[in-house]
JSON list of C-alpha atoms and ligand atoms in Angstrom, two decimals:
[
{"chain": "A", "resi": 1, "resn": "MET", "atom": "CA", "xyz": [253.44, 156.77, 40.48]},
{"chain": "A", "resi": 2, "resn": "ALA", "atom": "CA", "xyz": [254.16, 154.55, 37.47]},
{"chain": "A", "resi": 3, "resn": "LYS", "atom": "CA", "xyz": [252.30, 155.38, 34.31]},
{"chain": "A", "resi": 4, "resn": "LYS", "atom": "CA", "xyz": [249.69, 152.80, 33.36]},
{"chain": "A", "resi": 5, "resn": "LEU", "atom": "CA", "xyz": [249.98, 151.66, 29.77]},
{"chain": "A", "resi": 6, "resn": "PHE", "atom": "CA", "xyz": [247.22, 150.08, 27.69]},
{"chain": "A", "resi": 7, "resn": "LEU", "atom": "CA", "xyz": [248.12, 148.82, 24.22]},
{"chain": "A", "resi": 8, "resn": "ILE", "atom": "CA", "xyz": [245.40, 148.53, 21.61]},
{"chain": "A", "resi": 9, "resn": "ILE", "atom": "CA", "xyz": [245.93, 146.28, 18.63]},
{"chain": "A", "resi": 10, "resn": "GLY", "atom": "CA", "xyz": [243.64, 145.50, 15.71]},
{"chain": "A", "resi": 11, "resn": "ALA", "atom": "CA", "xyz": [243.60, 145.02, 11.96]},
{"chain": "A", "resi": 12, "resn": "PRO", "atom": "CA", "xyz": [243.61, 148.05, 9.67]},
{"chain": "A", "resi": 13, "resn": "GLY", "atom": "CA", "xyz": [239.96, 149.12, 9.70]},
{"chain": "A", "resi": 14, "resn": "SER", "atom": "CA", "xyz": [239.23, 147.57, 13.10]},
{"chain": "A", "resi": 15, "resn": "GLY", "atom": "CA", "xyz": [238.38, 151.02, 14.44]},
{"chain": "A", "resi": 16, "resn": "LYS", "atom": "CA", "xyz": [241.05, 150.93, 17.16]},
{"chain": "A", "resi": 17, "resn": "THR", "atom": "CA", "xyz": [242.10, 154.56, 16.73]},
{"chain": "A", "resi": 18, "resn": "THR", "atom": "CA", "xyz": [238.53, 155.86, 16.73]},
{"chain": "A", "resi": 19, "resn": "ASP", "atom": "CA", "xyz": [237.62, 153.78, 19.80]},
{"chain": "A", "resi": 20, "resn": "ALA", "atom": "CA", "xyz": [240.67, 154.87, 21.78]},
{"chain": "A", "resi": 21, "resn": "SER", "atom": "CA", "xyz": [240.33, 158.55, 20.91]},
{"chain": "A", "resi": 22, "resn": "LEU", "atom": "CA", "xyz": [236.68, 158.62, 21.99]},
{"chain": "A", "resi": 23, "resn": "ILE", "atom": "CA", "xyz": [237.57, 157.07, 25.35]},
{"chain": "A", "resi": 24, "resn": "ALA", "atom": "CA", "xyz": [240.43, 159.51, 25.92]},
{"chain": "A", "resi": 25, "resn": "LYS", "atom": "CA", "xyz": [238.16, 162.42, 24.98]},
{"chain": "A", "resi": 26, "resn": "LYS", "atom": "CA", "xyz": [235.56, 161.30, 27.49]},
{"chain": "A", "resi": 27, "resn": "ARG", "atom": "CA", "xyz": [238.14, 160.95, 30.27]},
{"chain": "A", "resi": 28, "resn": "SER", "atom": "CA", "xyz": [240.64, 163.62, 29.28]},
{"chain": "A", "resi": 29, "resn": "ASP", "atom": "CA", "xyz": [241.46, 164.40, 32.91]},
{"chain": "A", "resi": 30, "resn": "SER", "atom": "CA", "xyz": [242.90, 160.93, 33.42]},
{"chain": "A", "resi": 31, "resn": "ILE", "atom": "CA", "xyz": [243.54, 159.25, 30.06]},
{"chain": "A", "resi": 32, "resn": "VAL", "atom": "CA", "xyz": [245.58, 160.27, 27.03]},
{"chain": "A", "resi": 33, "resn": "HIS", "atom": "CA", "xyz": [245.68, 158.44, 23.71]},
{"chain": "A", "resi": 34, "resn": "TYR", "atom": "CA", "xyz": [248.33, 158.19, 21.03]},
{"chain": "A", "resi": 35, "resn": "SER", "atom": "CA", "xyz": [248.03, 156.37, 17.73]},
{"chain": "A", "resi": 36, "resn": "THR", "atom": "CA", "xyz": [251.33, 155.16, 16.30]},
{"chain": "A", "resi": 37, "resn": "GLY", "atom": "CA", "xyz": [250.03, 155.77, 12.77]},
{"chain": "A", "resi": 38, "resn": "ASP", "atom": "CA", "xyz": [248.97, 159.35, 13.63]},
{"chain": "A", "resi": 39, "resn": "MET", "atom": "CA", "xyz": [252.28, 160.11, 15.32]},
{"chain": "A", "resi": 40, "resn": "LEU", "atom": "CA", "xyz": [254.19, 158.81, 12.31]},
{"chain": "A", "resi": 41, "resn": "ARG", "atom": "CA", "xyz": [251.95, 160.74, 9.88]},
{"chain": "A", "resi": 42, "resn": "ALA", "atom": "CA", "xyz": [252.54, 163.91, 11.95]},
{"chain": "A", "resi": 43, "resn": "GLU", "atom": "CA", "xyz": [256.27, 163.43, 11.47]},
{"chain": "A", "resi": 44, "resn": "VAL", "atom": "CA", "xyz": [255.70, 162.96, 7.72]},
{"chain": "A", "resi": 45, "resn": "SER", "atom": "CA", "xyz": [253.65, 166.20, 7.58]},
{"chain": "A", "resi": 46, "resn": "SER", "atom": "CA", "xyz": [256.42, 168.11, 9.31]},
{"chain": "A", "resi": 47, "resn": "GLY", "atom": "CA", "xyz": [258.47, 167.55, 6.15]},
{"chain": "A", "resi": 48, "resn": "SER", "atom": "CA", "xyz": [261.54, 166.45, 8.13]},
{"chain": "A", "resi": 49, "resn": "GLU", "atom": "CA", "xyz": [264.11, 164.05, 6.76]},
{"chain": "A", "resi": 50, "resn": "LEU", "atom": "CA", "xyz": [262.89, 161.45, 9.26]},
{"chain": "A", "resi": 51, "resn": "GLY", "atom": "CA", "xyz": [259.36, 162.06, 7.95]},
{"chain": "A", "resi": 52, "resn": "GLN", "atom": "CA", "xyz": [260.46, 161.33, 4.41]},
{"chain": "A", "resi": 53, "resn": "THR", "atom": "CA", "xyz": [262.01, 158.06, 5.53]},
{"chain": "A", "resi": 54, "resn": "ILE", "atom": "CA", "xyz": [258.80, 157.16, 7.38]},
{"chain": "A", "resi": 55, "resn": "GLU", "atom": "CA", "xyz": [256.58, 157.94, 4.37]},
{"chain": "A", "resi": 56, "resn": "SER", "atom": "CA", "xyz": [258.56, 155.52, 2.21]},
{"chain": "A", "resi": 57, "resn": "TYR", "atom": "CA", "xyz": [257.39, 152.72, 4.53]},
{"chain": "A", "resi": 58, "resn": "ILE", "atom": "CA", "xyz": [253.84, 153.93, 5.18]},
{"chain": "A", "resi": 59, "resn": "SER", "atom": "CA", "xyz": [252.98, 154.33, 1.49]},
{"chain": "A", "resi": 60, "resn": "ARG", "atom": "CA", "xyz": [253.85, 150.66, 0.92]},
{"chain": "A", "resi": 61, "resn": "GLY", "atom": "CA", "xyz": [251.99, 149.50, 4.01]},
{"chain": "A", "resi": 62, "resn": "ALA", "atom": "CA", "xyz": [255.31, 148.33, 5.43]},
{"chain": "A", "resi": 63, "resn": "LEU", "atom": "CA", "xyz": [256.36, 148.65, 9.07]},
{"chain": "A", "resi": 64, "resn": "VAL", "atom": "CA", "xyz": [258.73, 151.48, 9.88]},
{"chain": "A", "resi": 65, "resn": "PRO", "atom": "CA", "xyz": [262.05, 150.30, 11.39]},
{"chain": "A", "resi": 66, "resn": "LEU", "atom": "CA", "xyz": [262.16, 149.20, 15.01]},
{"chain": "A", "resi": 67, "resn": "GLU", "atom": "CA", "xyz": [264.25, 152.07, 16.42]},
{"chain": "A", "resi": 68, "resn": "ILE", "atom": "CA", "xyz": [261.95, 154.71, 14.92]},
{"chain": "A", "resi": 69, "resn": "ILE", "atom": "CA", "xyz": [258.78, 153.21, 16.34]},
{"chain": "A", "resi": 70, "resn": "VAL", "atom": "CA", "xyz": [260.26, 152.43, 19.77]},
{"chain": "A", "resi": 71, "resn": "ASP", "atom": "CA", "xyz": [261.57, 156.01, 20.10]},
{"chain": "A", "resi": 72, "resn": "THR", "atom": "CA", "xyz": [258.16, 157.29, 19.03]},
{"chain": "A", "resi": 73, "resn": "ILE", "atom": "CA", "xyz": [256.19, 155.41, 21.66]},
{"chain": "A", "resi": 74, "resn": "VAL", "atom": "CA", "xyz": [258.69, 155.86, 24.49]},
{"chain": "A", "resi": 75, "resn": "SER", "atom": "CA", "xyz": [258.76, 159.63, 24.07]},
{"chain": "A", "resi": 76, "resn": "ALA", "atom": "CA", "xyz": [254.96, 159.71, 23.86]},
{"chain": "A", "resi": 77, "resn": "ILE", "atom": "CA", "xyz": [254.66, 157.81, 27.15]},
{"chain": "A", "resi": 78, "resn": "ASP", "atom": "CA", "xyz": [257.38, 159.84, 28.87]},
{"chain": "A", "resi": 79, "resn": "ASN", "atom": "CA", "xyz": [255.75, 163.11, 27.81]},
{"chain": "A", "resi": 80, "resn": "ALA", "atom": "CA", "xyz": [252.17, 162.05, 28.55]},
{"chain": "A", "resi": 81, "resn": "PRO", "atom": "CA", "xyz": [250.47, 164.72, 30.66]},
{"chain": "A", "resi": 82, "resn": "VAL", "atom": "CA", "xyz": [248.37, 162.21, 32.64]},
{"chain": "A", "resi": 83, "resn": "ASN", "atom": "CA", "xyz": [249.03, 158.82, 34.20]},
{"chain": "A", "resi": 84, "resn": "ASN", "atom": "CA", "xyz": [246.99, 156.50, 32.00]},
{"chain": "A", "resi": 85, "resn": "VAL", "atom": "CA", "xyz": [248.20, 156.09, 28.45]},
{"chain": "A", "resi": 86, "resn": "LEU", "atom": "CA", "xyz": [246.48, 154.30, 25.56]},
{"chain": "A", "resi": 87, "resn": "ILE", "atom": "CA", "xyz": [248.67, 153.50, 22.58]},
{"chain": "A", "resi": 88, "resn": "ASP", "atom": "CA", "xyz": [247.06, 151.99, 19.55]},
{"chain": "A", "resi": 89, "resn": "GLY", "atom": "CA", "xyz": [248.99, 150.29, 16.78]},
{"chain": "A", "resi": 90, "resn": "TYR", "atom": "CA", "xyz": [251.76, 148.72, 18.88]},
{"chain": "A", "resi": 91, "resn": "PRO", "atom": "CA", "xyz": [253.15, 146.06, 18.87]},
{"chain": "A", "resi": 92, "resn": "ARG", "atom": "CA", "xyz": [252.85, 145.10, 15.24]},
{"chain": "A", "resi": 93, "resn": "SER", "atom": "CA", "xyz": [255.60, 142.49, 15.17]},
{"chain": "A", "resi": 94, "resn": "VAL", "atom": "CA", "xyz": [257.18, 139.93, 17.47]},
{"chain": "A", "resi": 95, "resn": "GLU", "atom": "CA", "xyz": [260.34, 142.02, 17.40]},
{"chain": "A", "resi": 96, "resn": "GLN", "atom": "CA", "xyz": [258.42, 145.08, 18.65]},
{"chain": "A", "resi": 97, "resn": "MET", "atom": "CA", "xyz": [256.72, 143.02, 21.35]},
{"chain": "A", "resi": 98, "resn": "ARG", "atom": "CA", "xyz": [260.06, 141.74, 22.64]},
{"chain": "A", "resi": 99, "resn": "ALA", "atom": "CA", "xyz": [261.69, 145.17, 22.48]},
{"chain": "A", "resi": 100, "resn": "LEU", "atom": "CA", "xyz": [258.90, 146.63, 24.61]},
{"chain": "A", "resi": 101, "resn": "ASP", "atom": "CA", "xyz": [259.06, 143.73, 27.04]},
{"chain": "A", "resi": 102, "resn": "GLU", "atom": "CA", "xyz": [262.78, 144.30, 27.59]},
{"chain": "A", "resi": 103, "resn": "LEU", "atom": "CA", "xyz": [262.21, 148.00, 28.00]},
{"chain": "A", "resi": 104, "resn": "LEU", "atom": "CA", "xyz": [259.47, 147.45, 30.58]},
{"chain": "A", "resi": 105, "resn": "ASN", "atom": "CA", "xyz": [261.77, 145.15, 32.53]},
{"chain": "A", "resi": 106, "resn": "GLN", "atom": "CA", "xyz": [264.26, 147.99, 32.81]},
{"chain": "A", "resi": 107, "resn": "LYS", "atom": "CA", "xyz": [261.85, 150.84, 33.46]},
{"chain": "A", "resi": 108, "resn": "ASP", "atom": "CA", "xyz": [259.84, 150.80, 36.65]},
{"chain": "A", "resi": 109, "resn": "ASP", "atom": "CA", "xyz": [258.00, 154.00, 35.78]},
{"chain": "A", "resi": 110, "resn": "ILE", "atom": "CA", "xyz": [255.77, 152.27, 33.18]},
{"chain": "A", "resi": 111, "resn": "GLU", "atom": "CA", "xyz": [253.38, 149.42, 33.99]},
{"chain": "A", "resi": 112, "resn": "LEU", "atom": "CA", "xyz": [251.76, 147.50, 31.13]},
{"chain": "A", "resi": 113, "resn": "VAL", "atom": "CA", "xyz": [248.21, 146.94, 32.36]},
{"chain": "A", "resi": 114, "resn": "SER", "atom": "CA", "xyz": [246.55, 145.31, 29.37]},
{"chain": "A", "resi": 115, "resn": "VAL", "atom": "CA", "xyz": [246.75, 144.59, 25.66]},
{"chain": "A", "resi": 116, "resn": "ILE", "atom": "CA", "xyz": [243.33, 145.09, 24.10]},
{"chain": "A", "resi": 117, "resn": "GLU", "atom": "CA", "xyz": [242.70, 143.36, 20.79]},
{"chain": "A", "resi": 118, "resn": "VAL", "atom": "CA", "xyz": [239.86, 144.89, 18.77]},
{"chain": "A", "resi": 119, "resn": "ARG", "atom": "CA", "xyz": [238.77, 141.90, 16.74]},
{"chain": "A", "resi": 120, "resn": "VAL", "atom": "CA", "xyz": [237.07, 142.12, 13.32]},
{"chain": "A", "resi": 121, "resn": "SER", "atom": "CA", "xyz": [236.94, 139.74, 10.36]},
{"chain": "A", "resi": 122, "resn": "GLU", "atom": "CA", "xyz": [239.04, 140.47, 7.29]},
{"chain": "A", "resi": 123, "resn": "GLN", "atom": "CA", "xyz": [235.87, 141.22, 5.32]},
{"chain": "A", "resi": 124, "resn": "VAL", "atom": "CA", "xyz": [234.69, 143.88, 7.79]},
{"chain": "A", "resi": 125, "resn": "ALA", "atom": "CA", "xyz": [238.19, 145.40, 7.87]},
{"chain": "A", "resi": 126, "resn": "LYS", "atom": "CA", "xyz": [238.30, 145.55, 4.08]},
{"chain": "A", "resi": 127, "resn": "ASP", "atom": "CA", "xyz": [234.84, 147.09, 3.74]},
{"chain": "A", "resi": 128, "resn": "ARG", "atom": "CA", "xyz": [235.70, 149.78, 6.28]},
{"chain": "A", "resi": 129, "resn": "ILE", "atom": "CA", "xyz": [239.06, 150.66, 4.69]},
{"chain": "A", "resi": 130, "resn": "LEU", "atom": "CA", "xyz": [237.66, 150.85, 1.17]},
{"chain": "A", "resi": 131, "resn": "GLY", "atom": "CA", "xyz": [234.70, 152.86, 2.51]},
{"chain": "A", "resi": 132, "resn": "ARG", "atom": "CA", "xyz": [237.11, 155.26, 4.19]},
{"chain": "A", "resi": 133, "resn": "ALA", "atom": "CA", "xyz": [239.10, 155.58, 0.94]},
{"chain": "A", "resi": 134, "resn": "SER", "atom": "CA", "xyz": [236.03, 156.42, -1.15]},
{"chain": "A", "resi": 135, "resn": "GLU", "atom": "CA", "xyz": [234.66, 158.93, 1.40]},
{"chain": "A", "resi": 136, "resn": "ALA", "atom": "CA", "xyz": [237.94, 160.81, 1.94]},
{"chain": "A", "resi": 137, "resn": "LYS", "atom": "CA", "xyz": [237.95, 164.41, 0.71]},
{"chain": "A", "resi": 138, "resn": "GLU", "atom": "CA", "xyz": [240.39, 165.57, -1.94]},
{"chain": "A", "resi": 139, "resn": "GLY", "atom": "CA", "xyz": [243.81, 166.01, -0.34]},
{"chain": "A", "resi": 140, "resn": "GLU", "atom": "CA", "xyz": [242.88, 164.00, 2.75]},
{"chain": "A", "resi": 141, "resn": "GLN", "atom": "CA", "xyz": [243.26, 160.52, 1.35]},
{"chain": "A", "resi": 142, "resn": "ARG", "atom": "CA", "xyz": [245.70, 158.33, 3.17]},
{"chain": "A", "resi": 143, "resn": "SER", "atom": "CA", "xyz": [248.52, 157.08, 0.96]},
{"chain": "A", "resi": 144, "resn": "ASP", "atom": "CA", "xyz": [247.85, 153.54, 2.20]},
{"chain": "A", "resi": 145, "resn": "ASP", "atom": "CA", "xyz": [244.05, 153.22, 1.90]},
{"chain": "A", "resi": 146, "resn": "SER", "atom": "CA", "xyz": [243.93, 151.28, -1.36]},
{"chain": "A", "resi": 147, "resn": "ILE", "atom": "CA", "xyz": [243.02, 147.68, -2.04]},
{"chain": "A", "resi": 148, "resn": "GLU", "atom": "CA", "xyz": [246.57, 146.63, -2.96]},
{"chain": "A", "resi": 149, "resn": "VAL", "atom": "CA", "xyz": [248.10, 148.17, 0.16]},
{"chain": "A", "resi": 150, "resn": "PHE", "atom": "CA", "xyz": [245.21, 146.85, 2.28]},
{"chain": "A", "resi": 151, "resn": "TYR", "atom": "CA", "xyz": [246.18, 143.22, 1.59]},
{"chain": "A", "resi": 152, "resn": "ASN", "atom": "CA", "xyz": [249.77, 143.96, 2.45]},
{"chain": "A", "resi": 153, "resn": "ARG", "atom": "CA", "xyz": [248.81, 145.69, 5.72]},
{"chain": "A", "resi": 154, "resn": "MET", "atom": "CA", "xyz": [246.43, 142.85, 6.59]},
{"chain": "A", "resi": 155, "resn": "LYS", "atom": "CA", "xyz": [249.12, 140.23, 6.04]},
{"chain": "A", "resi": 156, "resn": "ILE", "atom": "CA", "xyz": [251.61, 142.19, 8.12]},
{"chain": "A", "resi": 157, "resn": "TYR", "atom": "CA", "xyz": [248.99, 142.39, 10.90]},
{"chain": "A", "resi": 158, "resn": "THR", "atom": "CA", "xyz": [247.97, 138.73, 10.73]},
{"chain": "A", "resi": 159, "resn": "ASP", "atom": "CA", "xyz": [251.38, 137.02, 10.42]},
{"chain": "A", "resi": 160, "resn": "PRO", "atom": "CA", "xyz": [252.68, 137.68, 13.95]},
{"chain": "A", "resi": 161, "resn": "LEU", "atom": "CA", "xyz": [249.23, 137.82, 15.58]},
{"chain": "A", "resi": 162, "resn": "SER", "atom": "CA", "xyz": [249.06, 134.34, 17.10]},
{"chain": "A", "resi": 163, "resn": "GLU", "atom": "CA", "xyz": [252.49, 134.72, 18.68]},
{"chain": "A", "resi": 164, "resn": "ILE", "atom": "CA", "xyz": [251.53, 138.13, 20.08]},
{"chain": "A", "resi": 165, "resn": "GLN", "atom": "CA", "xyz": [248.23, 136.73, 21.41]},
{"chain": "A", "resi": 166, "resn": "LYS", "atom": "CA", "xyz": [250.02, 133.84, 23.07]},
{"chain": "A", "resi": 167, "resn": "PHE", "atom": "CA", "xyz": [252.68, 136.01, 24.65]},
{"chain": "A", "resi": 168, "resn": "TYR", "atom": "CA", "xyz": [250.17, 138.33, 26.30]},
{"chain": "A", "resi": 169, "resn": "THR", "atom": "CA", "xyz": [247.70, 135.56, 27.15]},
{"chain": "A", "resi": 170, "resn": "ASP", "atom": "CA", "xyz": [250.47, 133.81, 29.07]},
{"chain": "A", "resi": 171, "resn": "LYS", "atom": "CA", "xyz": [251.07, 137.02, 31.00]},
{"chain": "A", "resi": 172, "resn": "ASN", "atom": "CA", "xyz": [247.34, 137.31, 31.61]},
{"chain": "A", "resi": 173, "resn": "LEU", "atom": "CA", "xyz": [247.25, 140.67, 29.83]},
{"chain": "A", "resi": 174, "resn": "LEU", "atom": "CA", "xyz": [245.21, 140.00, 26.67]},
{"chain": "A", "resi": 175, "resn": "GLN", "atom": "CA", "xyz": [241.68, 141.35, 26.49]},
{"chain": "A", "resi": 176, "resn": "VAL", "atom": "CA", "xyz": [239.69, 140.70, 23.31]},
{"chain": "A", "resi": 177, "resn": "ILE", "atom": "CA", "xyz": [236.94, 143.14, 22.34]},
{"chain": "A", "resi": 178, "resn": "ASP", "atom": "CA", "xyz": [234.45, 142.34, 19.58]},
{"chain": "A", "resi": 179, "resn": "GLY", "atom": "CA", "xyz": [234.95, 145.18, 17.08]},
{"chain": "A", "resi": 180, "resn": "GLU", "atom": "CA", "xyz": [232.05, 144.29, 14.81]},
{"chain": "A", "resi": 181, "resn": "ARG", "atom": "CA", "xyz": [229.37, 145.93, 16.95]},
{"chain": "A", "resi": 182, "resn": "THR", "atom": "CA", "xyz": [228.32, 149.56, 16.78]},
{"chain": "A", "resi": 183, "resn": "LEU", "atom": "CA", "xyz": [230.91, 152.16, 17.69]},
{"chain": "A", "resi": 184, "resn": "GLU", "atom": "CA", "xyz": [228.88, 153.22, 20.71]},
{"chain": "A", "resi": 185, "resn": "VAL", "atom": "CA", "xyz": [228.73, 149.72, 22.19]},
{"chain": "A", "resi": 186, "resn": "ILE", "atom": "CA", "xyz": [232.39, 148.99, 21.53]},
{"chain": "A", "resi": 187, "resn": "VAL", "atom": "CA", "xyz": [233.49, 152.24, 23.15]},
{"chain": "A", "resi": 188, "resn": "GLU", "atom": "CA", "xyz": [231.27, 151.64, 26.18]},
{"chain": "A", "resi": 189, "resn": "ASP", "atom": "CA", "xyz": [232.66, 148.14, 26.61]},
{"chain": "A", "resi": 190, "resn": "MET", "atom": "CA", "xyz": [236.28, 149.19, 26.23]},
{"chain": "A", "resi": 191, "resn": "ASP", "atom": "CA", "xyz": [235.82, 152.22, 28.47]},
{"chain": "A", "resi": 192, "resn": "LYS", "atom": "CA", "xyz": [234.32, 150.10, 31.22]},
{"chain": "A", "resi": 193, "resn": "PHE", "atom": "CA", "xyz": [237.22, 147.67, 31.02]},
{"chain": "A", "resi": 194, "resn": "ILE", "atom": "CA", "xyz": [239.90, 150.39, 31.06]},
{"chain": "A", "resi": 195, "resn": "HIS", "atom": "CA", "xyz": [238.19, 152.23, 33.87]},
{"chain": "A", "resi": 196, "resn": "SER", "atom": "CA", "xyz": [238.14, 149.07, 35.98]},
{"chain": "A", "resi": 197, "resn": "LYS", "atom": "CA", "xyz": [241.94, 148.89, 35.66]},
{"chain": "A", "resi": 198, "resn": "ILE", "atom": "CA", "xyz": [242.90, 152.46, 36.54]},
{"chain": "B", "resi": 201, "resn": "LIG", "atom": "P1", "xyz": [247.70, 152.85, 11.12]},
{"chain": "B", "resi": 201, "resn": "LIG", "atom": "O1", "xyz": [247.28, 154.29, 11.10]},
{"chain": "B", "resi": 201, "resn": "LIG", "atom": "O2", "xyz": [247.71, 152.27, 12.50]},
{"chain": "B", "resi": 201, "resn": "LIG", "atom": "O3", "xyz": [246.95, 152.01, 10.14]},
{"chain": "B", "resi": 201, "resn": "LIG", "atom": "O4", "xyz": [249.23, 152.83, 10.64]},
{"chain": "B", "resi": 201, "resn": "LIG", "atom": "C1", "xyz": [249.60, 153.30, 9.36]},
{"chain": "B", "resi": 201, "resn": "LIG", "atom": "C2", "xyz": [251.02, 152.90, 9.00]},
{"chain": "B", "resi": 201, "resn": "LIG", "atom": "O5", "xyz": [251.95, 153.47, 9.93]},
{"chain": "B", "resi": 201, "resn": "LIG", "atom": "C3", "xyz": [251.31, 151.40, 9.03]},
{"chain": "B", "resi": 201, "resn": "LIG", "atom": "O6", "xyz": [250.88, 150.73, 7.87]},
{"chain": "B", "resi": 201, "resn": "LIG", "atom": "C4", "xyz": [252.84, 151.42, 9.16]},
{"chain": "B", "resi": 201, "resn": "LIG", "atom": "O7", "xyz": [253.46, 151.77, 7.94]},
{"chain": "B", "resi": 201, "resn": "LIG", "atom": "C5", "xyz": [253.06, 152.57, 10.13]},
{"chain": "B", "resi": 201, "resn": "LIG", "atom": "N1", "xyz": [252.99, 152.07, 11.53]},
{"chain": "B", "resi": 201, "resn": "LIG", "atom": "C6", "xyz": [251.99, 152.28, 12.44]},
{"chain": "B", "resi": 201, "resn": "LIG", "atom": "N2", "xyz": [252.25, 151.65, 13.60]},
{"chain": "B", "resi": 201, "resn": "LIG", "atom": "C7", "xyz": [253.44, 151.01, 13.42]},
{"chain": "B", "resi": 201, "resn": "LIG", "atom": "C8", "xyz": [254.25, 150.19, 14.25]},
{"chain": "B", "resi": 201, "resn": "LIG", "atom": "N3", "xyz": [253.89, 149.83, 15.49]},
{"chain": "B", "resi": 201, "resn": "LIG", "atom": "N4", "xyz": [255.41, 149.72, 13.71]},
{"chain": "B", "resi": 201, "resn": "LIG", "atom": "C9", "xyz": [255.81, 150.03, 12.48]},
{"chain": "B", "resi": 201, "resn": "LIG", "atom": "N5", "xyz": [255.09, 150.80, 11.64]},
{"chain": "B", "resi": 201, "resn": "LIG", "atom": "C10", "xyz": [253.92, 151.29, 12.10]}
]
């Protein structure tokens, strides 16, 4: 059976990683979740040479190169222990979107079921990121949760967004979720949607 893939996109601070991990936790027998940012940060923590390269991008809020991120998500999907896979944080560029599309055309063992956009205003995103930065414990701060890097990450998110929205709307795959409600309501909504598709 082909693996069912759900992509979750959203601005930094949209809550996409928290939402997806809560859903996967609730349905761990059927759904697994990977965050591109977490997978990349895990590679950085390993201290590998690849990790050092990755950190040089993350700390600036820049996107890591295409081959690195494509390899990261493909191996996550291939190694997923269950059939339904949520990946948050991909695609983040038109180039990434096209690369995945080509890949999916070649692979019949992965079916893209939906692209879920967790939508929040820039102000809400900023308040959440700066809140996260000020609440982080010593040694646990993210290298990219600062106001300067926030604007860079926001711009990188926003620039390709309309093209990404159009591409997946045309394929009838885009699902927008209002990310400004309480965590509980957002998770319930998203969970219901995903469950209806698996
Ligand atoms: P996040 O945890 O989703 O905010 O991601 C943190 C950082 O990881 C981003 O600012 C990028 O530097 C890198 N990153 C995450 N996802 C991607 C991706 N799809 N493509 C390139 N870089 C990424």
